[in-house]
């Protein structure tokens, strides 16, 4: 096992393959999402025990609204259940945040997310980010708007806009860039996940596993692979 000091500070996971997992079993796609949600719980708790500092899960993208209505509803239902059970994470000293445009969700969901975020804000264990109605481009647009407002109000000059300032205006502007992105299910793409923060990320794509079959051993394999990479950030 990779020693604590060599772990990536921030890991992102694209939880993909729920639909194919269900199809293989002749089950409706929503059963794949249900199984995937269970695995999400297990991996989040394992990662916290393992000493990861920041973990971001891609739960629902800005593009996923294109799916059939009943599938979208099933995913939102799972999200509601999850929000009701989130106490167990708070007890584990996990700090929970939601990344994305949350304004589209019903008021009770937004309220609950706000409460969870606030109640866990002082926790000193792992920071668990849930990317929901999240798109990397959408996030950058939001940051651009916030900066434009400041320019309009006369508090900021355009020439003072730096990379750091853009980064600070992202949804979790105080967190480190993502170091490692893991995607199971054999798709080799980002699908609009953390596009700003992944400029120098390492990628581990896994062909042999769909998200509902993902285990702590798969996470360990990805951490081991990450440890072997030579990160140069443009230097030598
Ligand atoms: C990921 O699994 C879950 C979400 C995108 C919400 P998919 O539903 O994309 O599963 P596949 O890719 O169709 O197998
Ligand atoms: C990415 O998976 C989004 C999430 C895992 C939440 P998708 O299944 O939506 O990505 P594409 O459509 O295959 O690129
Ligand atoms: Mg998919």
Short mmCIF file of C-alpha atoms and ligand atoms in Angstrom, two decimals:
data_model
loop_
_atom_site.label_atom_id
_atom_site.label_comp_id
_atom_site.label_asym_id
_atom_site.label_seq_id
_atom_site.Cartn_x
_atom_site.Cartn_y
_atom_site.Cartn_z
CA UNK A 1 0.00 0.00 0.00
CA UNK A 2 1.18 3.49 -0.89
CA UNK A 3 2.36 5.40 2.17
CA UNK A 4 0.30 8.33 3.40
CA UNK A 5 2.90 10.92 2.39
CA UNK A 6 2.73 9.81 -1.27
CA UNK A 7 -1.03 9.86 -1.60
CA UNK A 8 -2.57 12.37 -4.00
CA UNK A 9 -4.04 15.34 -2.12
CA UNK A 10 -7.16 15.34 -4.25
CA UNK A 11 -8.77 12.40 -6.04
CA UNK A 12 -11.71 12.67 -8.45
CA UNK A 13 -13.87 9.70 -9.36
CA UNK A 14 -16.18 9.51 -12.37
CA UNK A 15 -18.70 6.91 -11.25
CA UNK A 16 -19.53 5.41 -14.63
CA UNK A 17 -21.03 2.15 -15.81
CA UNK A 18 -24.16 1.84 -13.65
CA UNK A 19 -26.41 1.40 -16.67
CA UNK A 20 -24.25 -1.29 -18.27
CA UNK A 21 -23.96 -3.09 -14.93
CA UNK A 22 -27.76 -3.28 -14.73
CA UNK A 23 -28.11 -4.30 -18.38
CA UNK A 24 -25.72 -7.20 -17.88
CA UNK A 25 -28.07 -8.47 -15.19
CA UNK A 26 -31.24 -7.76 -17.19
CA UNK A 27 -32.25 -5.18 -14.57
CA UNK A 28 -33.64 -1.67 -15.14
CA UNK A 29 -30.96 1.03 -15.30
CA UNK A 30 -32.14 2.57 -12.05
CA UNK A 31 -31.08 -0.60 -10.24
CA UNK A 32 -27.58 0.10 -11.48
CA UNK A 33 -27.76 3.56 -9.95
CA UNK A 34 -28.96 2.07 -6.67
CA UNK A 35 -26.07 -0.38 -6.60
CA UNK A 36 -23.72 2.45 -7.56
CA UNK A 37 -24.93 4.59 -4.66
CA UNK A 38 -24.08 1.79 -2.20
CA UNK A 39 -20.57 1.55 -3.61
CA UNK A 40 -20.21 5.31 -3.37
CA UNK A 41 -20.90 5.07 0.39
CA UNK A 42 -18.35 2.32 0.88
CA UNK A 43 -15.61 4.00 -1.10
CA UNK A 44 -16.15 7.37 0.59
CA UNK A 45 -15.79 5.82 4.05
CA UNK A 46 -12.80 3.76 2.98
CA UNK A 47 -11.06 6.80 1.50
CA UNK A 48 -11.60 8.75 4.72
CA UNK A 49 -10.13 5.89 6.78
CA UNK A 50 -7.26 5.68 4.32
CA UNK A 51 -6.35 9.30 4.96
CA UNK A 52 -7.28 10.95 1.65
CA UNK A 53 -7.76 14.68 2.14
CA UNK A 54 -10.04 15.61 -0.77
CA UNK A 55 -12.32 13.32 -2.74
CA UNK A 56 -14.69 14.49 -5.46
CA UNK A 57 -17.38 12.24 -6.89
CA UNK A 58 -19.10 12.96 -10.18
CA UNK A 59 -22.72 12.22 -9.31
CA UNK A 60 -24.76 13.98 -12.00
CA UNK A 61 -23.58 16.13 -14.89
CA UNK A 62 -25.19 19.14 -16.54
CA UNK A 63 -25.57 16.87 -19.58
CA UNK A 64 -27.30 14.03 -17.73
CA UNK A 65 -30.66 15.86 -17.95
CA UNK A 66 -30.77 14.52 -21.52
CA UNK A 67 -31.66 11.09 -20.11
CA UNK A 68 -35.22 9.76 -19.95
CA UNK A 69 -37.28 11.47 -17.26
CA UNK A 70 -37.82 8.35 -15.18
CA UNK A 71 -34.08 7.69 -14.98
CA UNK A 72 -33.40 11.30 -13.92
CA UNK A 73 -36.13 10.99 -11.28
CA UNK A 74 -34.65 7.74 -9.97
CA UNK A 75 -31.27 9.42 -9.56
CA UNK A 76 -32.78 12.42 -7.73
CA UNK A 77 -34.66 10.02 -5.45
CA UNK A 78 -31.40 8.29 -4.57
CA UNK A 79 -29.88 11.68 -3.87
CA UNK A 80 -32.70 12.48 -1.45
CA UNK A 81 -32.19 9.19 0.39
CA UNK A 82 -28.51 9.85 0.57
CA UNK A 83 -29.05 13.31 2.04
CA UNK A 84 -31.20 11.74 4.76
CA UNK A 85 -28.48 9.30 5.72
CA UNK A 86 -25.62 11.70 5.67
CA UNK A 87 -25.29 11.84 9.47
CA UNK A 88 -22.98 8.86 9.40
CA UNK A 89 -20.45 10.91 7.43
CA UNK A 90 -20.68 13.85 9.79
CA UNK A 91 -19.92 11.48 12.64
CA UNK A 92 -16.81 10.36 10.76
CA UNK A 93 -15.51 13.93 10.80
CA UNK A 94 -16.02 14.27 7.03
CA UNK A 95 -16.58 17.74 5.56
CA UNK A 96 -19.23 17.60 2.85
CA UNK A 97 -19.66 20.04 -0.01
CA UNK A 98 -21.77 20.15 -3.15
CA UNK A 99 -20.33 21.38 -6.42
CA UNK A 100 -22.62 22.45 -9.20
CA UNK A 101 -25.55 24.69 -9.99
CA UNK A 102 -27.86 23.68 -7.17
CA UNK A 103 -30.48 26.33 -7.97
CA UNK A 104 -32.38 23.90 -10.22
CA UNK A 105 -33.25 21.56 -7.35
CA UNK A 106 -36.40 21.71 -5.26
CA UNK A 107 -36.17 24.02 -2.24
CA UNK A 108 -36.17 21.19 0.32
CA UNK A 109 -33.18 19.53 -1.38
CA UNK A 110 -31.32 22.83 -1.56
CA UNK A 111 -32.05 23.51 2.10
CA UNK A 112 -30.82 20.09 3.14
CA UNK A 113 -27.63 20.47 1.12
CA UNK A 114 -27.03 23.87 2.70
CA UNK A 115 -27.50 22.41 6.19
CA UNK A 116 -25.18 19.49 5.56
CA UNK A 117 -22.54 21.79 4.17
CA UNK A 118 -22.77 24.15 7.14
CA UNK A 119 -22.99 21.48 9.83
CA UNK A 120 -19.94 19.68 8.49
CA UNK A 121 -17.91 22.78 7.64
CA UNK A 122 -15.77 22.53 10.76
CA UNK A 123 -14.90 18.85 10.29
CA UNK A 124 -11.21 18.19 9.95
CA UNK A 125 -11.24 14.79 8.22
CA UNK A 126 -11.61 14.23 4.49
CA UNK A 127 -13.41 16.82 2.35
CA UNK A 128 -16.02 14.99 0.30
CA UNK A 129 -17.25 16.93 -2.73
CA UNK A 130 -20.37 15.76 -4.51
CA UNK A 131 -20.57 17.12 -8.04
CA UNK A 132 -24.28 17.38 -8.77
CA UNK A 133 -25.72 19.20 -11.76
CA UNK A 134 -22.07 19.89 -12.29
CA UNK A 135 -20.31 20.78 -15.52
CA UNK A 136 -16.76 22.04 -15.79
CA UNK A 137 -17.69 24.58 -18.44
CA UNK A 138 -20.69 25.72 -16.44
CA UNK A 139 -18.44 26.17 -13.42
CA UNK A 140 -16.05 28.38 -15.42
CA UNK A 141 -18.97 30.43 -16.74
CA UNK A 142 -20.13 30.99 -13.16
CA UNK A 143 -16.66 32.09 -12.14
CA UNK A 144 -16.48 34.47 -15.14
CA UNK A 145 -19.81 36.02 -14.15
CA UNK A 146 -18.69 36.56 -10.58
CA UNK A 147 -15.53 38.29 -11.77
CA UNK A 148 -17.49 40.35 -14.29
CA UNK A 149 -19.78 41.54 -11.48
CA UNK A 150 -16.77 42.72 -9.52
CA UNK A 151 -15.38 44.54 -12.54
CA UNK A 152 -18.77 46.15 -13.14
CA UNK A 153 -18.91 47.28 -9.52
CA UNK A 154 -15.49 48.86 -9.89
CA UNK A 155 -13.83 46.53 -7.36
CA UNK A 156 -11.64 44.71 -9.86
CA UNK A 157 -9.63 45.73 -12.90
CA UNK A 158 -9.61 43.30 -15.87
CA UNK A 159 -5.81 43.22 -15.88
CA UNK A 160 -5.88 41.99 -12.27
CA UNK A 161 -7.69 38.79 -13.27
CA UNK A 162 -5.18 36.00 -12.81
CA UNK A 163 -5.30 32.22 -12.99
CA UNK A 164 -5.39 32.17 -9.23
CA UNK A 165 -8.36 34.52 -9.11
CA UNK A 166 -10.30 32.41 -11.61
CA UNK A 167 -9.48 29.29 -9.57
CA UNK A 168 -10.64 30.97 -6.36
CA UNK A 169 -14.01 31.70 -7.94
CA UNK A 170 -14.76 28.10 -8.86
CA UNK A 171 -17.30 26.16 -6.75
CA UNK A 172 -14.65 24.99 -4.28
CA UNK A 173 -12.11 27.72 -4.84
CA UNK A 174 -10.14 27.01 -1.67
CA UNK A 175 -9.37 23.37 -2.54
CA UNK A 176 -6.26 22.02 -4.26
CA UNK A 177 -6.35 20.99 -7.93
CA UNK A 178 -7.29 17.40 -8.57
CA UNK A 179 -4.17 15.16 -8.75
CA UNK A 180 -5.72 11.89 -9.84
CA UNK A 181 -8.90 11.16 -11.78
CA UNK A 182 -10.23 7.62 -11.82
CA UNK A 183 -12.83 6.44 -14.32
CA UNK A 184 -14.07 2.87 -14.48
CA UNK A 185 -16.23 1.37 -17.25
CA UNK A 186 -13.82 1.69 -20.16
CA UNK A 187 -14.65 5.24 -21.27
CA UNK A 188 -11.55 7.35 -21.85
CA UNK A 189 -12.88 10.84 -21.42
CA UNK A 190 -13.56 13.56 -18.86
CA UNK A 191 -17.19 14.24 -19.80
CA UNK A 192 -16.94 17.84 -18.55
CA UNK A 193 -15.58 16.90 -15.08
CA UNK A 194 -13.22 19.33 -13.32
CA UNK A 195 -11.84 20.65 -16.60
CA UNK A 196 -10.07 23.64 -15.06
CA UNK A 197 -8.68 21.73 -12.07
CA UNK A 198 -7.43 18.75 -14.10
CA UNK A 199 -4.90 20.67 -16.22
CA UNK A 200 -2.08 18.56 -14.74
CA UNK A 201 -4.03 15.65 -13.30
CA UNK A 202 -3.00 12.04 -13.74
CA UNK A 203 -5.65 9.71 -15.18
CA UNK A 204 -6.40 6.11 -14.39
CA UNK A 205 -8.99 4.57 -16.70
CA UNK A 206 -10.20 1.11 -15.81
CA UNK A 207 -11.62 -1.14 -18.52
CA UNK A 208 -12.28 -4.15 -16.41
CA UNK A 209 -14.70 -2.72 -13.86
CA UNK A 210 -18.08 -0.99 -13.88
CA UNK A 211 -18.77 1.41 -11.00
CA UNK A 212 -21.15 -0.88 -9.02
CA UNK A 213 -18.35 -3.50 -8.92
CA UNK A 214 -15.69 -1.02 -7.79
CA UNK A 215 -13.96 -2.01 -4.53
CA UNK A 216 -11.36 -0.49 -2.21
CA UNK A 217 -8.84 -2.76 -3.99
CA UNK A 218 -9.53 -0.87 -7.24
CA UNK A 219 -8.91 2.42 -5.45
CA UNK A 220 -5.67 1.04 -4.04
CA UNK A 221 -4.61 -0.09 -7.53
CA UNK A 222 -5.20 3.43 -8.84
CA UNK A 223 -3.23 4.98 -5.96
CA UNK A 224 -0.36 2.60 -6.68
CA UNK A 225 -0.45 3.49 -10.37
CA UNK A 226 -0.49 7.21 -9.49
CA UNK A 227 2.55 6.77 -7.28
CA UNK A 228 4.51 5.38 -10.26
CA UNK A 229 3.82 8.42 -12.44
CA UNK A 230 6.45 11.07 -12.98
CA UNK A 231 4.73 14.45 -12.70
CA UNK A 232 6.74 17.23 -14.30
CA UNK A 233 4.26 20.13 -14.64
CA UNK A 234 6.12 21.32 -17.70
CA UNK A 235 9.51 21.22 -16.04
CA UNK A 236 12.17 18.55 -16.46
C1 LIG B 1 -23.03 6.69 -14.30
O1 LIG B 1 -23.46 5.52 -14.90
C2 LIG B 1 -24.10 7.38 -13.51
C3 LIG B 1 -24.52 8.67 -14.06
C4 LIG B 1 -24.05 9.22 -15.14
C5 LIG B 1 -25.57 9.38 -13.34
P1 LIG B 1 -24.19 5.52 -16.29
O2 LIG B 1 -25.66 5.64 -16.07
O3 LIG B 1 -23.61 6.54 -17.19
O4 LIG B 1 -23.86 4.07 -16.82
P2 LIG B 1 -23.58 3.65 -18.32
O5 LIG B 1 -22.43 4.49 -18.79
O6 LIG B 1 -24.83 3.92 -19.08
O7 LIG B 1 -23.25 2.20 -18.24
C1 LIG B 2 -20.25 11.13 -16.69
O1 LIG B 2 -20.77 9.93 -17.14
C2 LIG B 2 -21.14 11.72 -15.65
C3 LIG B 2 -21.21 11.02 -14.37
C4 LIG B 2 -20.59 9.92 -14.07
C5 LIG B 2 -22.04 11.64 -13.37
P1 LIG B 2 -21.68 9.85 -18.45
O2 LIG B 2 -22.06 8.44 -18.61
O3 LIG B 2 -22.77 10.85 -18.39
O4 LIG B 2 -20.65 10.31 -19.58
P2 LIG B 2 -20.70 10.09 -21.16
O5 LIG B 2 -22.04 10.55 -21.65
O6 LIG B 2 -20.49 8.63 -21.42
O7 LIG B 2 -19.57 10.90 -21.69
MG1 LIG B 3 -22.08 6.49 -18.54
#
